C-alpha cells in the first residue's frame, strides 16, 4: 500500500511539473503575441521597463525563426507566428502527458505535429486568399500593404502562375493555389489522423 501511495504521489508531482511546463509555454506564446502588438504601436517608448522585459523574453525565442524566414516587403514578419504555433503545440504535448489518458507518447507527438502542420497550411491559405481578394477588388498595386501581401504570397503562388494567361481580371494563379492548399489541408488532416489512430 505504501508503494502504491508513493507511486500515486510521484505521478501527481510529475503531472504538476508537466502542467507547469505547459503553462510556461503558453505564457511565452502570449508574451510573443504582446511583442507583436507592441511593434505595431507607433511612438512606443522602447526604454520602458515593461517593454524592455517583453523584448528580452520574446526576441531570443523569435530570433532562430527570423533567421529561417524572410521579412516580406520590410513589413510583415512570419517568424512570431511560427514561434507561437510551435510553443502552443509543445504545450499541448505536455498537457496531454500530464493528464495521461492512457495515450501512447507517439500518439501525443503525432497529434502535436498535426496541429503545427495544419496551422501552417491554414496560414498559407489565408495569405493566398487575401491576395485573391485584393485582385477581386482591384486594390492599388502600389499600396505598401498590397505589395507586402503579393510579396509574401509569391512563393506559394509561383507553382501555379503558368497555368493561365496573365490577362485575366482575377488572379487565377492565386485562386488555383488557394484550392490546392485547401485540398492539401484535408489530405494532410486525413493522413495524420490515420497515423495517430495507428499509434493509439
PDB file of C-alpha atoms in Angstrom:
ATOM      1  CA  UNK A   1       0.000   0.000   0.000  1.00  0.00           C
ATOM      2  CA  UNK A   2       2.911   2.360   0.740  1.00  0.00           C
ATOM      3  CA  UNK A   3       4.343   1.560  -2.679  1.00  0.00           C
ATOM      4  CA  UNK A   4       1.031   2.434  -4.322  1.00  0.00           C
ATOM      5  CA  UNK A   5       0.806   5.666  -2.307  1.00  0.00           C
ATOM      6  CA  UNK A   6       4.344   6.662  -3.300  1.00  0.00           C
ATOM      7  CA  UNK A   7       3.632   5.842  -6.967  1.00  0.00           C
ATOM      8  CA  UNK A   8       0.471   7.953  -6.862  1.00  0.00           C
ATOM      9  CA  UNK A   9       2.384  10.817  -5.205  1.00  0.00           C
ATOM     10  CA  UNK A  10       5.189  10.619  -7.773  1.00  0.00           C
ATOM     11  CA  UNK A  11       2.689  10.564 -10.595  1.00  0.00           C
ATOM     12  CA  UNK A  12       0.915  13.604  -9.129  1.00  0.00           C
ATOM     13  CA  UNK A  13       4.182  15.527  -8.852  1.00  0.00           C
ATOM     14  CA  UNK A  14       5.091  14.600 -12.442  1.00  0.00           C
ATOM     15  CA  UNK A  15       1.668  15.758 -13.652  1.00  0.00           C
ATOM     16  CA  UNK A  16       2.070  19.059 -11.804  1.00  0.00           C
ATOM     17  CA  UNK A  17       5.519  19.561 -13.315  1.00  0.00           C
ATOM     18  CA  UNK A  18       4.268  18.810 -16.836  1.00  0.00           C
ATOM     19  CA  UNK A  19       1.316  21.170 -16.348  1.00  0.00           C
ATOM     20  CA  UNK A  20       3.718  23.843 -15.120  1.00  0.00           C
ATOM     21  CA  UNK A  21       5.864  23.456 -18.253  1.00  0.00           C
ATOM     22  CA  UNK A  22       2.745  23.650 -20.456  1.00  0.00           C
ATOM     23  CA  UNK A  23       1.641  26.813 -18.632  1.00  0.00           C
ATOM     24  CA  UNK A  24       5.073  28.406 -19.081  1.00  0.00           C
ATOM     25  CA  UNK A  25       4.986  27.619 -22.809  1.00  0.00           C
ATOM     26  CA  UNK A  26       1.540  29.209 -23.096  1.00  0.00           C
ATOM     27  CA  UNK A  27       2.806  32.290 -21.242  1.00  0.00           C
ATOM     28  CA  UNK A  28       5.782  32.539 -23.617  1.00  0.00           C
ATOM     29  CA  UNK A  29       3.418  32.353 -26.605  1.00  0.00           C
ATOM     30  CA  UNK A  30       1.332  35.145 -25.059  1.00  0.00           C
ATOM     31  CA  UNK A  31       4.432  37.283 -24.474  1.00  0.00           C
ATOM     32  CA  UNK A  32       5.419  36.880 -28.132  1.00  0.00           C
ATOM     33  CA  UNK A  33       1.912  37.928 -29.164  1.00  0.00           C
ATOM     34  CA  UNK A  34       2.191  41.029 -26.960  1.00  0.00           C
ATOM     35  CA  UNK A  35       5.607  41.713 -28.514  1.00  0.00           C
ATOM     36  CA  UNK A  36       3.980  41.690 -31.964  1.00  0.00           C
ATOM     37  CA  UNK A  37       1.278  44.128 -30.836  1.00  0.00           C
ATOM     38  CA  UNK A  38       3.907  46.438 -29.352  1.00  0.00           C
ATOM     39  CA  UNK A  39       5.723  46.552 -32.689  1.00  0.00           C
ATOM     40  CA  UNK A  40       2.524  47.883 -34.277  1.00  0.00           C
ATOM     41  CA  UNK A  41       2.167  50.802 -31.845  1.00  0.00           C
ATOM     42  CA  UNK A  42       3.867  53.921 -33.228  1.00  0.00           C
ATOM     43  CA  UNK A  43       5.895  56.055 -30.873  1.00  0.00           C
ATOM     44  CA  UNK A  44       6.027  53.490 -28.080  1.00  0.00           C
ATOM     45  CA  UNK A  45       8.754  54.125 -25.509  1.00  0.00           C
ATOM     46  CA  UNK A  46      11.354  51.425 -26.196  1.00  0.00           C
ATOM     47  CA  UNK A  47      13.076  52.187 -22.869  1.00  0.00           C
ATOM     48  CA  UNK A  48      10.001  51.440 -20.769  1.00  0.00           C
ATOM     49  CA  UNK A  49      10.965  48.656 -18.313  1.00  0.00           C
ATOM     50  CA  UNK A  50       7.946  46.523 -19.272  1.00  0.00           C
ATOM     51  CA  UNK A  51       8.701  46.882 -22.995  1.00  0.00           C
ATOM     52  CA  UNK A  52      12.357  46.034 -22.366  1.00  0.00           C
ATOM     53  CA  UNK A  53      11.355  42.955 -20.362  1.00  0.00           C
ATOM     54  CA  UNK A  54       8.916  41.713 -23.021  1.00  0.00           C
ATOM     55  CA  UNK A  55      11.511  42.164 -25.767  1.00  0.00           C
ATOM     56  CA  UNK A  56      14.197  40.453 -23.662  1.00  0.00           C
ATOM     57  CA  UNK A  57      11.972  37.383 -23.269  1.00  0.00           C
ATOM     58  CA  UNK A  58      10.404  37.232 -26.740  1.00  0.00           C
ATOM     59  CA  UNK A  59      13.242  38.228 -29.071  1.00  0.00           C
ATOM     60  CA  UNK A  60      15.598  35.296 -28.261  1.00  0.00           C
ATOM     61  CA  UNK A  61      12.730  32.870 -28.972  1.00  0.00           C
ATOM     62  CA  UNK A  62      11.801  34.572 -32.251  1.00  0.00           C
ATOM     63  CA  UNK A  63      15.405  35.012 -33.430  1.00  0.00           C
ATOM     64  CA  UNK A  64      16.018  31.443 -34.733  1.00  0.00           C
ATOM     65  CA  UNK A  65      12.815  31.553 -36.785  1.00  0.00           C
ATOM     66  CA  UNK A  66      13.633  35.036 -38.069  1.00  0.00           C
ATOM     67  CA  UNK A  67      16.875  33.621 -39.439  1.00  0.00           C
ATOM     68  CA  UNK A  68      14.948  30.975 -41.397  1.00  0.00           C
ATOM     69  CA  UNK A  69      12.047  33.126 -42.624  1.00  0.00           C
ATOM     70  CA  UNK A  70      12.378  36.337 -44.639  1.00  0.00           C
ATOM     71  CA  UNK A  71      10.637  39.606 -43.766  1.00  0.00           C
ATOM     72  CA  UNK A  72       8.323  40.465 -46.650  1.00  0.00           C
ATOM     73  CA  UNK A  73       8.459  43.973 -48.080  1.00  0.00           C
ATOM     74  CA  UNK A  74      10.188  45.069 -44.894  1.00  0.00           C
ATOM     75  CA  UNK A  75       6.818  44.993 -43.112  1.00  0.00           C
ATOM     76  CA  UNK A  76       5.446  41.514 -42.493  1.00  0.00           C
ATOM     77  CA  UNK A  77       7.380  39.045 -40.360  1.00  0.00           C
ATOM     78  CA  UNK A  78       6.050  35.489 -40.079  1.00  0.00           C
ATOM     79  CA  UNK A  79       8.594  34.299 -37.523  1.00  0.00           C
ATOM     80  CA  UNK A  80       6.491  35.252 -34.445  1.00  0.00           C
ATOM     81  CA  UNK A  81       3.520  33.314 -35.826  1.00  0.00           C
ATOM     82  CA  UNK A  82       5.624  30.199 -36.375  1.00  0.00           C
ATOM     83  CA  UNK A  83       7.125  30.538 -32.883  1.00  0.00           C
ATOM     84  CA  UNK A  84       3.664  30.842 -31.311  1.00  0.00           C
ATOM     85  CA  UNK A  85       2.359  27.810 -33.222  1.00  0.00           C
ATOM     86  CA  UNK A  86       5.298  25.647 -32.114  1.00  0.00           C
ATOM     87  CA  UNK A  87       5.061  26.779 -28.483  1.00  0.00           C
ATOM     88  CA  UNK A  88       1.334  26.013 -28.393  1.00  0.00           C
ATOM     89  CA  UNK A  89       1.955  22.595 -29.939  1.00  0.00           C
ATOM     90  CA  UNK A  90       4.594  21.795 -27.314  1.00  0.00           C
ATOM     91  CA  UNK A  91       2.233  22.991 -24.591  1.00  0.00           C
ATOM     92  CA  UNK A  92      -0.404  20.593 -25.900  1.00  0.00           C
ATOM     93  CA  UNK A  93       2.086  17.720 -25.745  1.00  0.00           C
ATOM     94  CA  UNK A  94       2.977  18.427 -22.103  1.00  0.00           C
ATOM     95  CA  UNK A  95      -0.683  18.890 -21.152  1.00  0.00           C
ATOM     96  CA  UNK A  96      -1.601  15.555 -22.753  1.00  0.00           C
ATOM     97  CA  UNK A  97       1.264  13.811 -20.962  1.00  0.00           C
ATOM     98  CA  UNK A  98       0.261  15.398 -17.649  1.00  0.00           C
ATOM     99  CA  UNK A  99      -3.296  14.158 -17.760  1.00  0.00           C
ATOM    100  CA  UNK A 100      -2.144  10.796 -19.161  1.00  0.00           C
ATOM    101  CA  UNK A 101      -5.375   9.437 -20.526  1.00  0.00           C
ATOM    102  CA  UNK A 102      -3.556   6.242 -21.403  1.00  0.00           C
ATOM    103  CA  UNK A 103      -2.493   7.735 -24.707  1.00  0.00           C
ATOM    104  CA  UNK A 104       0.818   6.485 -26.132  1.00  0.00           C
ATOM    105  CA  UNK A 105       3.593   9.058 -26.447  1.00  0.00           C
ATOM    106  CA  UNK A 106       3.675   8.508 -30.222  1.00  0.00           C
ATOM    107  CA  UNK A 107       0.001   9.437 -30.478  1.00  0.00           C
ATOM    108  CA  UNK A 108       0.560  12.627 -28.466  1.00  0.00           C
ATOM    109  CA  UNK A 109       3.575  13.656 -30.561  1.00  0.00           C
ATOM    110  CA  UNK A 110       1.809  12.975 -33.874  1.00  0.00           C
ATOM    111  CA  UNK A 111      -1.209  14.979 -32.676  1.00  0.00           C
ATOM    112  CA  UNK A 112       1.056  17.927 -31.854  1.00  0.00           C
ATOM    113  CA  UNK A 113       2.832  17.673 -35.216  1.00  0.00           C
ATOM    114  CA  UNK A 114      -0.573  17.535 -36.900  1.00  0.00           C
ATOM    115  CA  UNK A 115      -1.596  20.748 -35.168  1.00  0.00           C
ATOM    116  CA  UNK A 116       1.587  22.517 -36.303  1.00  0.00           C
ATOM    117  CA  UNK A 117       1.341  21.345 -39.921  1.00  0.00           C
ATOM    118  CA  UNK A 118      -2.376  22.111 -40.274  1.00  0.00           C
ATOM    119  CA  UNK A 119      -1.960  25.538 -38.677  1.00  0.00           C
ATOM    120  CA  UNK A 120       0.855  26.411 -41.083  1.00  0.00           C
ATOM    121  CA  UNK A 121      -1.263  25.287 -44.056  1.00  0.00           C
ATOM    122  CA  UNK A 122      -4.139  27.443 -42.785  1.00  0.00           C
ATOM    123  CA  UNK A 123      -1.783  30.434 -42.584  1.00  0.00           C
ATOM    124  CA  UNK A 124      -0.722  29.843 -46.202  1.00  0.00           C
ATOM    125  CA  UNK A 125      -4.387  29.551 -47.272  1.00  0.00           C
ATOM    126  CA  UNK A 126      -5.231  32.849 -45.551  1.00  0.00           C
ATOM    127  CA  UNK A 127      -2.285  34.644 -47.174  1.00  0.00           C
ATOM    128  CA  UNK A 128      -3.239  33.379 -50.648  1.00  0.00           C
ATOM    129  CA  UNK A 129      -6.917  34.170 -50.016  1.00  0.00           C
ATOM    130  CA  UNK A 130      -6.053  37.768 -49.094  1.00  0.00           C
ATOM    131  CA  UNK A 131      -4.120  38.059 -52.357  1.00  0.00           C
ATOM    132  CA  UNK A 132      -7.129  36.706 -54.234  1.00  0.00           C
ATOM    133  CA  UNK A 133      -9.491  39.186 -52.536  1.00  0.00           C
ATOM    134  CA  UNK A 134      -7.102  42.043 -53.342  1.00  0.00           C
ATOM    135  CA  UNK A 135      -7.217  41.079 -57.013  1.00  0.00           C
ATOM    136  CA  UNK A 136     -11.027  40.808 -56.972  1.00  0.00           C
ATOM    137  CA  UNK A 137     -11.394  44.366 -55.665  1.00  0.00           C
ATOM    138  CA  UNK A 138      -8.584  45.721 -57.882  1.00  0.00           C
ATOM    139  CA  UNK A 139      -6.670  47.215 -54.973  1.00  0.00           C
ATOM    140  CA  UNK A 140      -3.969  49.783 -55.651  1.00  0.00           C
ATOM    141  CA  UNK A 141      -0.981  47.653 -56.757  1.00  0.00           C
ATOM    142  CA  UNK A 142       1.475  50.221 -55.369  1.00  0.00           C
ATOM    143  CA  UNK A 143      -0.042  50.399 -51.900  1.00  0.00           C
ATOM    144  CA  UNK A 144       2.518  49.119 -49.326  1.00  0.00           C
ATOM    145  CA  UNK A 145       0.112  46.532 -47.891  1.00  0.00           C
ATOM    146  CA  UNK A 146      -0.808  45.225 -51.356  1.00  0.00           C
ATOM    147  CA  UNK A 147       2.855  44.937 -52.267  1.00  0.00           C
ATOM    148  CA  UNK A 148       3.594  43.160 -48.967  1.00  0.00           C
ATOM    149  CA  UNK A 149       0.791  40.614 -49.491  1.00  0.00           C
ATOM    150  CA  UNK A 150       1.889  39.913 -53.063  1.00  0.00           C
ATOM    151  CA  UNK A 151       5.498  39.516 -51.950  1.00  0.00           C
ATOM    152  CA  UNK A 152       4.529  37.248 -49.075  1.00  0.00           C
ATOM    153  CA  UNK A 153       2.303  35.028 -51.229  1.00  0.00           C
ATOM    154  CA  UNK A 154       4.702  34.852 -54.173  1.00  0.00           C
ATOM    155  CA  UNK A 155       6.455  31.589 -53.133  1.00  0.00           C
ATOM    156  CA  UNK A 156       3.105  29.859 -52.589  1.00  0.00           C
ATOM    157  CA  UNK A 157       1.504  31.077 -55.821  1.00  0.00           C
ATOM    158  CA  UNK A 158       4.556  30.692 -58.096  1.00  0.00           C
ATOM    159  CA  UNK A 159       3.916  26.975 -58.956  1.00  0.00           C
ATOM    160  CA  UNK A 160       0.516  27.942 -60.411  1.00  0.00           C
ATOM    161  CA  UNK A 161       1.497  31.040 -62.400  1.00  0.00           C
ATOM    162  CA  UNK A 162       1.986  29.212 -65.702  1.00  0.00           C
ATOM    163  CA  UNK A 163      -1.433  27.555 -65.676  1.00  0.00           C
ATOM    164  CA  UNK A 164      -3.397  30.566 -67.015  1.00  0.00           C
ATOM    165  CA  UNK A 165      -2.687  33.700 -69.021  1.00  0.00           C
ATOM    166  CA  UNK A 166      -1.978  36.920 -67.164  1.00  0.00           C
ATOM    167  CA  UNK A 167      -4.737  38.805 -68.943  1.00  0.00           C
ATOM    168  CA  UNK A 168      -7.456  37.505 -66.633  1.00  0.00           C
ATOM    169  CA  UNK A 169      -9.256  40.059 -64.474  1.00  0.00           C
ATOM    170  CA  UNK A 170      -8.902  37.818 -61.426  1.00  0.00           C
ATOM    171  CA  UNK A 171      -5.610  36.445 -60.108  1.00  0.00           C
ATOM    172  CA  UNK A 172      -6.279  32.886 -61.299  1.00  0.00           C
ATOM    173  CA  UNK A 173      -2.912  31.653 -60.037  1.00  0.00           C
ATOM    174  CA  UNK A 174      -3.952  32.698 -56.514  1.00  0.00           C
ATOM    175  CA  UNK A 175      -7.346  31.002 -56.989  1.00  0.00           C
ATOM    176  CA  UNK A 176      -5.766  27.713 -58.088  1.00  0.00           C
ATOM    177  CA  UNK A 177      -3.198  27.980 -55.289  1.00  0.00           C
ATOM    178  CA  UNK A 178      -5.926  28.513 -52.675  1.00  0.00           C
ATOM    179  CA  UNK A 179      -7.882  25.484 -53.903  1.00  0.00           C
ATOM    180  CA  UNK A 180      -4.713  23.347 -53.987  1.00  0.00           C
ATOM    181  CA  UNK A 181      -3.663  24.281 -50.434  1.00  0.00           C
ATOM    182  CA  UNK A 182      -7.208  23.749 -49.189  1.00  0.00           C
ATOM    183  CA  UNK A 183      -7.164  20.234 -50.668  1.00  0.00           C
ATOM    184  CA  UNK A 184      -3.702  19.703 -49.166  1.00  0.00           C
ATOM    185  CA  UNK A 185      -5.117  20.653 -45.759  1.00  0.00           C
ATOM    186  CA  UNK A 186      -7.795  17.942 -45.869  1.00  0.00           C
ATOM    187  CA  UNK A 187      -5.370  15.349 -47.251  1.00  0.00           C
ATOM    188  CA  UNK A 188      -2.813  16.122 -44.522  1.00  0.00           C
ATOM    189  CA  UNK A 189      -5.518  16.045 -41.863  1.00  0.00           C
ATOM    190  CA  UNK A 190      -6.809  12.649 -43.014  1.00  0.00           C
ATOM    191  CA  UNK A 191      -3.305  11.160 -43.335  1.00  0.00           C
ATOM    192  CA  UNK A 192      -2.128  12.399 -39.929  1.00  0.00           C
ATOM    193  CA  UNK A 193      -5.358  11.290 -38.262  1.00  0.00           C
ATOM    194  CA  UNK A 194      -4.852   7.797 -39.673  1.00  0.00           C
ATOM    195  CA  UNK A 195      -1.251   7.770 -38.450  1.00  0.00           C
ATOM    196  CA  UNK A 196      -2.327   8.905 -34.971  1.00  0.00           C
ATOM    197  CA  UNK A 197      -5.031   6.244 -34.813  1.00  0.00           C
ATOM    198  CA  UNK A 198      -2.490   3.619 -35.911  1.00  0.00           C
ATOM    199  CA  UNK A 199      -0.278   4.641 -32.955  1.00  0.00           C
ATOM    200  CA  UNK A 200      -3.191   4.667 -30.491  1.00  0.00           C
TER     201      UNK A 200
END
